[in-house]
PDB file of C-alpha atoms in Angstrom:
ATOM      1  CA  MET A   1      83.086  13.447 -55.313  1.00 91.00           C
ATOM      2  CA  LYS A   2      87.192  13.391 -55.544  1.00 98.00           C
ATOM      3  CA  VAL A   3      88.432  14.063 -52.289  1.00 98.00           C
ATOM      4  CA  LEU A   4      92.499  14.978 -51.940  1.00 98.00           C
ATOM      5  CA  LEU A   5      94.097  13.939 -48.443  1.00 98.00           C
ATOM      6  CA  ILE A   6      97.710  16.094 -47.963  1.00 98.00           C
ATOM      7  CA  ALA A   7     100.493  15.208 -45.733  1.00 98.00           C
ATOM      8  CA  PRO A   8     102.167  18.625 -45.091  1.00 96.00           C
ATOM      9  CA  ASN A   9     105.876  18.881 -45.131  1.00 94.00           C
ATOM     10  CA  TYR A  10     107.094  19.163 -42.099  1.00 89.00           C
ATOM     11  CA  LEU A  11     110.477  19.207 -43.528  1.00 87.00           C
ATOM     12  CA  LYS A  12     109.833  23.044 -43.953  1.00 84.00           C
ATOM     13  CA  VAL A  13     109.217  23.258 -40.405  1.00 78.00           C
ATOM     14  CA  TYR A  14     112.342  21.381 -39.493  1.00 72.00           C
ATOM     15  CA  SER A  15     114.747  23.722 -42.188  1.00 64.00           C
ATOM     16  CA  TYR A  16     117.940  23.247 -39.720  1.00 60.00           C
ATOM     17  CA  VAL A  17     117.925  19.883 -39.819  1.00 58.00           C
ATOM     18  CA  SER A  18     120.013  18.785 -43.000  1.00 60.00           C
ATOM     19  CA  GLU A  19     117.232  16.330 -44.975  1.00 60.00           C
ATOM     20  CA  GLU A  20     119.797  13.578 -45.171  1.00 62.00           C
ATOM     21  CA  ALA A  21     118.796  13.451 -41.147  1.00 63.00           C
ATOM     22  CA  THR A  22     115.505  13.278 -41.519  1.00 75.00           C
ATOM     23  CA  MET A  23     113.498  10.255 -41.511  1.00 85.00           C
ATOM     24  CA  ILE A  24     110.816  10.541 -43.907  1.00 91.00           C
ATOM     25  CA  LEU A  25     107.878   7.949 -42.875  1.00 93.00           C
ATOM     26  CA  PRO A  26     104.249   7.025 -44.703  1.00 96.00           C
ATOM     27  CA  PRO A  27     101.502   8.673 -43.527  1.00 97.00           C
ATOM     28  CA  LEU A  28      99.677   5.702 -42.839  1.00 97.00           C
ATOM     29  CA  GLY A  29      97.067   7.686 -41.172  1.00 96.00           C
ATOM     30  CA  LEU A  30      96.014   8.896 -44.499  1.00 98.00           C
ATOM     31  CA  ALA A  31      96.437   5.497 -46.545  1.00 98.00           C
ATOM     32  CA  TYR A  32      93.657   4.064 -43.723  1.00 98.00           C
ATOM     33  CA  ILE A  33      91.486   6.786 -44.667  1.00 98.00           C
ATOM     34  CA  ALA A  34      92.394   6.823 -48.257  1.00 98.00           C
ATOM     35  CA  SER A  35      91.523   3.271 -48.245  1.00 98.00           C
ATOM     36  CA  TYR A  36      88.505   3.523 -46.166  1.00 98.00           C
ATOM     37  CA  LEU A  37      87.024   6.416 -48.656  1.00 98.00           C
ATOM     38  CA  ARG A  38      87.803   4.445 -51.699  1.00 98.00           C
ATOM     39  CA  THR A  39      86.138   1.065 -50.810  1.00 98.00           C
ATOM     40  CA  ASN A  40      83.219   3.270 -50.102  1.00 98.00           C
ATOM     41  CA  GLY A  41      83.310   4.408 -53.640  1.00 97.00           C
ATOM     42  CA  ILE A  42      85.048   7.942 -53.252  1.00 98.00           C
ATOM     43  CA  GLU A  43      87.371   8.890 -55.660  1.00 98.00           C
ATOM     44  CA  ILE A  44      90.784   9.394 -53.741  1.00 98.00           C
ATOM     45  CA  ASP A  45      93.890  10.783 -54.149  1.00 98.00           C
ATOM     46  CA  VAL A  46      97.010  11.110 -51.507  1.00 98.00           C
ATOM     47  CA  LEU A  47     100.002  13.795 -51.364  1.00 98.00           C
ATOM     48  CA  ASP A  48     102.878  13.558 -49.034  1.00 98.00           C
ATOM     49  CA  PHE A  49     105.005  16.783 -49.298  1.00 97.00           C
ATOM     50  CA  ALA A  50     107.066  15.477 -47.115  1.00 93.00           C
ATOM     51  CA  ALA A  51     108.611  12.412 -49.587  1.00 94.00           C
ATOM     52  CA  LEU A  52     108.006  14.872 -52.311  1.00 94.00           C
ATOM     53  CA  ARG A  53     110.147  18.062 -50.663  1.00 92.00           C
ATOM     54  CA  SER A  54     107.562  20.192 -51.871  1.00 94.00           C
ATOM     55  CA  ASN A  55     108.143  24.223 -52.204  1.00 93.00           C
ATOM     56  CA  ASN A  56     105.154  26.455 -52.371  1.00 94.00           C
ATOM     57  CA  GLU A  57     105.207  26.337 -55.998  1.00 97.00           C
ATOM     58  CA  ILE A  58     104.731  22.609 -56.452  1.00 97.00           C
ATOM     59  CA  GLU A  59     102.103  21.974 -53.921  1.00 97.00           C
ATOM     60  CA  LYS A  60     100.024  24.521 -55.753  1.00 98.00           C
ATOM     61  CA  ASN A  61     100.557  22.977 -59.202  1.00 98.00           C
ATOM     62  CA  LEU A  62      99.764  19.382 -57.707  1.00 98.00           C
ATOM     63  CA  ILE A  63      96.526  20.838 -55.459  1.00 98.00           C
ATOM     64  CA  ALA A  64      95.563  22.434 -58.653  1.00 98.00           C
ATOM     65  CA  LYS A  65      96.030  19.354 -60.794  1.00 98.00           C
ATOM     66  CA  SER A  66      93.952  16.985 -58.181  1.00 98.00           C
ATOM     67  CA  ASN A  67      90.682  19.183 -59.239  1.00 98.00           C
ATOM     68  CA  ALA A  68      89.639  17.730 -55.643  1.00 98.00           C
ATOM     69  CA  ASP A  69      86.371  18.748 -54.283  1.00 98.00           C
ATOM     70  CA  LEU A  70      87.803  18.177 -50.839  1.00 98.00           C
ATOM     71  CA  VAL A  71      91.325  18.758 -49.686  1.00 98.00           C
ATOM     72  CA  ALA A  72      91.481  17.598 -45.945  1.00 98.00           C
ATOM     73  CA  MET A  73      95.293  17.758 -44.281  1.00 98.00           C
ATOM     74  CA  ALA A  74      96.774  15.797 -41.019  1.00 97.00           C
ATOM     75  CA  ALA A  75      98.478  18.079 -38.365  1.00 96.00           C
ATOM     76  CA  THR A  76     100.021  18.295 -35.566  1.00 94.00           C
ATOM     77  CA  THR A  77     100.938  21.259 -33.582  1.00 93.00           C
ATOM     78  CA  ASN A  78     104.344  21.270 -35.139  1.00 92.00           C
ATOM     79  CA  THR A  79     102.768  20.953 -38.499  1.00 94.00           C
ATOM     80  CA  ILE A  80      99.631  23.138 -38.610  1.00 96.00           C
ATOM     81  CA  MET A  81     101.220  26.621 -39.829  1.00 96.00           C
ATOM     82  CA  GLU A  82     101.858  24.840 -42.935  1.00 96.00           C
ATOM     83  CA  ALA A  83      98.406  23.498 -42.983  1.00 97.00           C
ATOM     84  CA  TYR A  84      97.141  26.791 -42.481  1.00 98.00           C
ATOM     85  CA  THR A  85      99.306  27.760 -45.712  1.00 97.00           C
ATOM     86  CA  LEU A  86      97.971  24.036 -47.957  1.00 98.00           C
ATOM     87  CA  ALA A  87      94.469  25.942 -46.610  1.00 98.00           C
ATOM     88  CA  LYS A  88      95.196  29.118 -47.751  1.00 98.00           C
ATOM     89  CA  ILE A  89      96.578  27.619 -51.073  1.00 98.00           C
ATOM     90  CA  THR A  90      93.753  25.222 -51.950  1.00 98.00           C
ATOM     91  CA  LYS A  91      91.310  28.215 -52.115  1.00 98.00           C
ATOM     92  CA  GLU A  92      93.321  29.864 -54.294  1.00 98.00           C
ATOM     93  CA  VAL A  93      93.955  27.469 -56.833  1.00 98.00           C
ATOM     94  CA  LEU A  94      90.460  25.661 -56.172  1.00 98.00           C
ATOM     95  CA  PRO A  95      88.324  28.538 -54.703  1.00 97.00           C
ATOM     96  CA  ASN A  96      85.038  25.968 -55.253  1.00 97.00           C
ATOM     97  CA  ALA A  97      86.595  22.851 -52.974  1.00 98.00           C
ATOM     98  CA  LYS A  98      85.932  22.242 -49.008  1.00 98.00           C
ATOM     99  CA  VAL A  99      88.832  22.093 -47.014  1.00 98.00           C
ATOM    100  CA  ALA A 100      89.085  20.330 -43.376  1.00 98.00           C
ATOM    101  CA  VAL A 101      91.786  19.316 -41.451  1.00 98.00           C
ATOM    102  CA  GLY A 102      92.450  16.652 -39.040  1.00 98.00           C
ATOM    103  CA  GLY A 103      94.817  15.035 -36.467  1.00 96.00           C
ATOM    104  CA  PRO A 104      96.206  15.601 -32.995  1.00 95.00           C
ATOM    105  CA  HIS A 105      96.032  19.369 -33.085  1.00 96.00           C
ATOM    106  CA  PRO A 106      92.722  20.496 -34.157  1.00 97.00           C
ATOM    107  CA  THR A 107      91.483  17.350 -32.168  1.00 96.00           C
ATOM    108  CA  MET A 108      92.661  19.003 -28.929  1.00 95.00           C
ATOM    109  CA  GLU A 109      91.573  22.524 -30.443  1.00 96.00           C
ATOM    110  CA  PRO A 110      89.163  22.540 -32.747  1.00 97.00           C
ATOM    111  CA  ILE A 111      87.777  25.998 -32.446  1.00 98.00           C
ATOM    112  CA  ARG A 112      91.068  27.748 -32.024  1.00 98.00           C
ATOM    113  CA  THR A 113      92.055  26.055 -35.253  1.00 98.00           C
ATOM    114  CA  LEU A 114      88.867  27.479 -37.158  1.00 98.00           C
ATOM    115  CA  GLN A 115      89.354  31.057 -35.504  1.00 98.00           C
ATOM    116  CA  GLU A 116      92.692  31.132 -36.680  1.00 98.00           C
ATOM    117  CA  CYS A 117      92.672  30.293 -40.107  1.00 98.00           C
ATOM    118  CA  LYS A 118      89.871  31.633 -41.981  1.00 97.00           C
ATOM    119  CA  GLU A 119      90.178  29.372 -45.221  1.00 98.00           C
ATOM    120  CA  LEU A 120      89.598  26.011 -43.338  1.00 98.00           C
ATOM    121  CA  ASP A 121      85.829  24.774 -43.233  1.00 98.00           C
ATOM    122  CA  TYR A 122      86.125  21.745 -41.033  1.00 98.00           C
ATOM    123  CA  CYS A 123      88.067  20.322 -38.569  1.00 98.00           C
ATOM    124  CA  VAL A 124      87.980  16.139 -38.259  1.00 98.00           C
ATOM    125  CA  VAL A 125      88.411  15.012 -34.296  1.00 96.00           C
ATOM    126  CA  SER A 126      90.168  12.389 -33.352  1.00 94.00           C
ATOM    127  CA  GLU A 127      89.686   9.010 -35.688  1.00 95.00           C
ATOM    128  CA  ALA A 128      89.021  10.197 -38.948  1.00 97.00           C
ATOM    129  CA  GLU A 129      87.640   7.397 -41.372  1.00 98.00           C
ATOM    130  CA  GLU A 130      84.413   7.455 -40.756  1.00 98.00           C
ATOM    131  CA  THR A 131      83.684  11.338 -40.199  1.00 98.00           C
ATOM    132  CA  MET A 132      85.612  11.811 -43.779  1.00 98.00           C
ATOM    133  CA  LEU A 133      83.108   9.298 -45.197  1.00 98.00           C
ATOM    134  CA  GLU A 134      80.039  11.243 -43.846  1.00 98.00           C
ATOM    135  CA  LEU A 135      81.540  14.422 -44.218  1.00 98.00           C
ATOM    136  CA  SER A 136      82.185  13.427 -48.578  1.00 98.00           C
ATOM    137  CA  ARG A 137      78.407  12.064 -48.697  1.00 98.00           C
ATOM    138  CA  ALA A 138      76.919  15.273 -47.063  1.00 98.00           C
ATOM    139  CA  LEU A 139      79.278  17.400 -49.878  1.00 97.00           C
ATOM    140  CA  GLU A 140      77.805  15.425 -52.353  1.00 96.00           C
ATOM    141  CA  SER A 141      74.252  15.185 -50.985  1.00 95.00           C
ATOM    142  CA  LYS A 142      74.436  19.112 -50.249  1.00 94.00           C
ATOM    143  CA  SER A 143      72.840  17.816 -46.724  1.00 94.00           C
ATOM    144  CA  ASP A 144      73.667  19.598 -43.068  1.00 93.00           C
ATOM    145  CA  PHE A 145      76.522  18.388 -40.947  1.00 96.00           C
ATOM    146  CA  SER A 146      74.811  18.713 -37.444  1.00 94.00           C
ATOM    147  CA  GLY A 147      74.613  15.134 -37.589  1.00 96.00           C
ATOM    148  CA  ILE A 148      78.225  13.878 -38.188  1.00 98.00           C
ATOM    149  CA  LEU A 149      79.966  12.843 -35.066  1.00 98.00           C
ATOM    150  CA  GLY A 150      83.295  14.586 -34.340  1.00 97.00           C
ATOM    151  CA  LEU A 151      82.918  17.565 -37.008  1.00 98.00           C
ATOM    152  CA  ALA A 152      83.571  21.069 -35.913  1.00 98.00           C
ATOM    153  CA  TYR A 153      82.220  23.210 -38.809  1.00 98.00           C
ATOM    154  CA  ARG A 154      81.383  27.503 -39.460  1.00 94.00           C
ATOM    155  CA  ASP A 155      78.043  27.374 -39.710  1.00 92.00           C
ATOM    156  CA  ASN A 156      77.635  31.242 -40.983  1.00 89.00           C
ATOM    157  CA  ASN A 157      79.346  33.353 -38.528  1.00 87.00           C
ATOM    158  CA  GLU A 158      79.252  30.810 -35.760  1.00 95.00           C
ATOM    159  CA  ILE A 159      81.739  27.761 -34.886  1.00 97.00           C
ATOM    160  CA  LYS A 160      80.184  24.141 -33.711  1.00 97.00           C
ATOM    161  CA  VAL A 161      81.680  21.566 -32.555  1.00 98.00           C
ATOM    162  CA  ASN A 162      79.825  17.931 -32.701  1.00 98.00           C
ATOM    163  CA  PRO A 163      79.833  15.601 -30.193  1.00 97.00           C
ATOM    164  CA  ALA A 164      82.888  13.194 -30.035  1.00 95.00           C
ATOM    165  CA  ARG A 165      82.535   9.964 -32.173  1.00 96.00           C
ATOM    166  CA  PRO A 166      82.716   6.519 -30.779  1.00 95.00           C
ATOM    167  CA  LEU A 167      86.388   5.334 -31.212  1.00 95.00           C
ATOM    168  CA  ILE A 168      86.046   1.963 -34.090  1.00 96.00           C
ATOM    169  CA  GLN A 169      85.984  -1.222 -31.813  1.00 96.00           C
ATOM    170  CA  ASP A 170      86.466  -3.864 -34.738  1.00 98.00           C
ATOM    171  CA  LEU A 171      89.470  -2.732 -36.210  1.00 98.00           C
ATOM    172  CA  ASP A 172      89.769  -5.900 -38.090  1.00 98.00           C
ATOM    173  CA  SER A 173      87.072  -4.831 -40.460  1.00 98.00           C
ATOM    174  CA  LEU A 174      89.101  -1.461 -41.831  1.00 98.00           C
ATOM    175  CA  PRO A 175      90.499  -2.273 -45.340  1.00 98.00           C
ATOM    176  CA  PHE A 176      94.648  -1.971 -45.413  1.00 98.00           C
ATOM    177  CA  PRO A 177      96.245   1.116 -45.907  1.00 98.00           C
ATOM    178  CA  ALA A 178      96.069   2.408 -49.411  1.00 98.00           C
ATOM    179  CA  ARG A 179      99.789   2.269 -49.838  1.00 98.00           C
ATOM    180  CA  ASP A 180      99.424   2.153 -53.694  1.00 98.00           C
ATOM    181  CA  LEU A 181      98.831   5.949 -53.589  1.00 98.00           C
ATOM    182  CA  LEU A 182     102.080   6.375 -51.241  1.00 98.00           C
ATOM    183  CA  PRO A 183     105.375   6.880 -53.020  1.00 96.00           C
ATOM    184  CA  LEU A 184     107.039   4.063 -51.364  1.00 94.00           C
ATOM    185  CA  LYS A 185     110.205   4.458 -52.771  1.00 92.00           C
ATOM    186  CA  LYS A 186     110.753   7.653 -51.260  1.00 93.00           C
ATOM    187  CA  TYR A 187     110.742   6.845 -47.679  1.00 93.00           C
ATOM    188  CA  TRP A 188     113.427   5.981 -45.253  1.00 89.00           C
ATOM    189  CA  THR A 189     114.456   6.230 -41.444  1.00 88.00           C
ATOM    190  CA  PRO A 190     117.900   5.611 -39.394  1.00 84.00           C
ATOM    191  CA  GLY A 191     118.199   2.168 -38.338  1.00 86.00           C
ATOM    192  CA  VAL A 192     116.349   0.360 -41.057  1.00 91.00           C
ATOM    193  CA  ARG A 193     118.750  -2.126 -42.233  1.00 92.00           C
ATOM    194  CA  ARG A 194     116.956  -3.822 -45.647  1.00 93.00           C
ATOM    195  CA  TYR A 195     114.637  -2.051 -48.140  1.00 93.00           C
ATOM    196  CA  PRO A 196     112.037  -1.854 -49.416  1.00 94.00           C
ATOM    197  CA  PHE A 197     110.680  -1.448 -46.047  1.00 95.00           C
ATOM    198  CA  ALA A 198     106.739  -0.806 -44.174  1.00 97.00           C
ATOM    199  CA  THR A 199     105.248   0.712 -41.184  1.00 97.00           C
ATOM    200  CA  ILE A 200     102.356  -1.109 -39.980  1.00 98.00           C
ATOM    201  CA  MET A 201     100.124  -0.599 -37.032  1.00 98.00           C
ATOM    202  CA  THR A 202      98.349  -3.567 -34.844  1.00 98.00           C
ATOM    203  CA  SER A 203      96.537  -1.572 -32.498  1.00 97.00           C
ATOM    204  CA  ARG A 204      95.386   2.034 -31.489  1.00 95.00           C
ATOM    205  CA  GLY A 205      95.343   3.612 -28.363  1.00 94.00           C
ATOM    206  CA  CYS A 206      96.730   3.067 -24.684  1.00 94.00           C
ATOM    207  CA  PRO A 207      95.597   2.850 -21.597  1.00 93.00           C
ATOM    208  CA  TYR A 208      98.069   4.965 -19.484  1.00 94.00           C
ATOM    209  CA  SER A 209      98.157   8.949 -19.646  1.00 91.00           C
ATOM    210  CA  CYS A 210     101.699   9.500 -20.153  1.00 92.00           C
ATOM    211  CA  THR A 211     102.653  13.109 -19.467  1.00 91.00           C
ATOM    212  CA  PHE A 212     105.302  13.250 -22.761  1.00 90.00           C
ATOM    213  CA  CYS A 213     102.007  11.773 -25.033  1.00 89.00           C
ATOM    214  CA  SER A 214      99.037  13.004 -25.955  1.00 86.00           C
ATOM    215  CA  ASN A 215      97.399  10.050 -27.474  1.00 87.00           C
ATOM    216  CA  PHE A 216      94.933   9.636 -23.855  1.00 84.00           C
ATOM    217  CA  ARG A 217      93.483  12.708 -24.898  1.00 82.00           C
ATOM    218  CA  THR A 218      93.002  12.819 -28.250  1.00 85.00           C
ATOM    219  CA  GLN A 219      91.763   8.877 -28.722  1.00 82.00           C
ATOM    220  CA  GLY A 220      91.113   8.356 -24.876  1.00 80.00           C
ATOM    221  CA  LYS A 221      92.188   6.080 -22.785  1.00 88.00           C
ATOM    222  CA  GLN A 222      90.870   2.710 -24.443  1.00 92.00           C
ATOM    223  CA  PHE A 223      93.730  -0.222 -26.254  1.00 95.00           C
ATOM    224  CA  ARG A 224      91.836  -1.738 -29.073  1.00 96.00           C
ATOM    225  CA  PHE A 225      93.673  -4.182 -31.417  1.00 97.00           C
ATOM    226  CA  ARG A 226      93.426  -6.473 -34.134  1.00 98.00           C
ATOM    227  CA  SER A 227      93.655 -10.159 -34.513  1.00 98.00           C
ATOM    228  CA  PRO A 228      96.931 -11.992 -34.980  1.00 98.00           C
ATOM    229  CA  GLU A 229      95.551 -13.260 -38.170  1.00 98.00           C
ATOM    230  CA  ASN A 230      94.532  -9.941 -39.400  1.00 98.00           C
ATOM    231  CA  VAL A 231      97.824  -8.560 -38.883  1.00 98.00           C
ATOM    232  CA  LEU A 232      99.379 -11.569 -40.785  1.00 98.00           C
ATOM    233  CA  ALA A 233      97.164 -10.674 -43.480  1.00 98.00           C
ATOM    234  CA  GLU A 234      98.619  -7.526 -44.312  1.00 98.00           C
ATOM    235  CA  ILE A 235     101.949  -8.940 -43.561  1.00 98.00           C
ATOM    236  CA  ASP A 236     101.570 -11.245 -46.179  1.00 98.00           C
ATOM    237  CA  GLU A 237     100.264  -8.161 -48.717  1.00 98.00           C
ATOM    238  CA  LEU A 238     103.403  -6.415 -47.823  1.00 98.00           C
ATOM    239  CA  VAL A 239     105.949  -8.953 -48.789  1.00 97.00           C
ATOM    240  CA  ASN A 240     103.754 -10.685 -51.594  1.00 97.00           C
ATOM    241  CA  LYS A 241     102.334  -7.141 -52.928  1.00 97.00           C
ATOM    242  CA  TYR A 242     105.217  -4.742 -52.111  1.00 97.00           C
ATOM    243  CA  GLY A 243     108.348  -6.933 -51.926  1.00 96.00           C
ATOM    244  CA  VAL A 244     108.900  -5.316 -48.234  1.00 96.00           C
ATOM    245  CA  LYS A 245     112.058  -6.899 -46.188  1.00 96.00           C
ATOM    246  CA  GLU A 246     111.604  -5.356 -43.091  1.00 96.00           C
ATOM    247  CA  ILE A 247     109.028  -3.556 -40.998  1.00 96.00           C
ATOM    248  CA  ASN A 248     108.715  -1.008 -38.134  1.00 95.00           C
ATOM    249  CA  ILE A 249     105.651  -1.480 -35.840  1.00 96.00           C
ATOM    250  CA  ILE A 250     104.235   1.905 -34.959  1.00 95.00           C
ATOM    251  CA  ASP A 251     101.690   1.098 -32.494  1.00 96.00           C
ATOM    252  CA  ASP A 252     101.530   3.260 -29.151  1.00 93.00           C
ATOM    253  CA  ASN A 253     101.438   0.376 -27.100  1.00 95.00           C
ATOM    254  CA  PHE A 254     102.723  -2.730 -29.096  1.00 97.00           C
ATOM    255  CA  THR A 255     103.349  -4.941 -26.098  1.00 96.00           C
ATOM    256  CA  PHE A 256     100.212  -3.860 -23.793  1.00 96.00           C
ATOM    257  CA  MET A 257      99.390  -7.644 -24.366  1.00 97.00           C
ATOM    258  CA  PRO A 258     102.186  -9.881 -24.263  1.00 98.00           C
ATOM    259  CA  LYS A 259     100.175 -12.723 -25.152  1.00 98.00           C
ATOM    260  CA  ARG A 260      98.618 -11.448 -28.243  1.00 98.00           C
ATOM    261  CA  VAL A 261     102.428 -10.355 -29.522  1.00 98.00           C
ATOM    262  CA  LYS A 262     103.215 -14.140 -28.882  1.00 98.00           C
ATOM    263  CA  GLU A 263     100.709 -15.072 -30.804  1.00 98.00           C
ATOM    264  CA  ILE A 264     102.096 -12.807 -33.847  1.00 98.00           C
ATOM    265  CA  CYS A 265     105.579 -13.565 -33.302  1.00 97.00           C
ATOM    266  CA  ASP A 266     104.364 -17.444 -33.841  1.00 98.00           C
ATOM    267  CA  LEU A 267     102.419 -16.820 -37.210  1.00 97.00           C
ATOM    268  CA  LEU A 268     105.096 -14.955 -38.662  1.00 97.00           C
ATOM    269  CA  ILE A 269     107.502 -18.500 -37.538  1.00 97.00           C
ATOM    270  CA  LYS A 270     104.688 -20.518 -38.998  1.00 97.00           C
ATOM    271  CA  ARG A 271     105.045 -18.588 -42.245  1.00 96.00           C
ATOM    272  CA  LYS A 272     108.781 -18.934 -42.154  1.00 95.00           C
ATOM    273  CA  TYR A 273     109.654 -15.283 -42.484  1.00 93.00           C
ATOM    274  CA  ASP A 274     113.384 -13.999 -42.781  1.00 85.00           C
TER     275      ASP A 274
END
């Protein structure tokens, strides 16, 4: 069983903005899914088409070369049409592969997403690590999908949406993101002063309902966090394995628990990090 994870090229969507002015950030969510699947024995690869500045021909060649059994993409509303294009390309070059899409847009609109793109086989709703593992194993064993929480799928001509999956509570149990599968030298964002840089997520979720944010709809109003020790273990890996000199924290609400933030900072000071 081989799984290919794809981050669509959102530079195509923002074609009116120069590439030099558009940040390219690592798809950390896909890197988490990749590490989780790999830890559980699934062969995995990741293609970040934004970082590769791909066109349709490049995408077609790389997807075909992957020879994956399951191709899964992450999509916001801005990139959902790109995901549909990638689904069509996948079915063209890998006709026996199954195609899934996850992310904020499919989480909010799983039925509509499957209706709009006949090449899509599945929608992964909300957090994807456990759902993707169960889907991969179900495809490998040729079992049905009715018991996979957080999955929408086609059953003959009917679209079925399974019950929601409970959110992961013990974030410390997750392996660190599989950054070795990403083209790390291709990422940049305005404001970074020292390279190489990295992004890190120390918590998930937020208890508030801000009108400009979809998080409370896609993940529920629940704040979950990693222990300061676990966060520092990942920072140690970033520094020692990848030579990272600057870190961007991309939590939904990093400062929700000030005491925890201070504990993380105390551990940084204790290690004498610059």
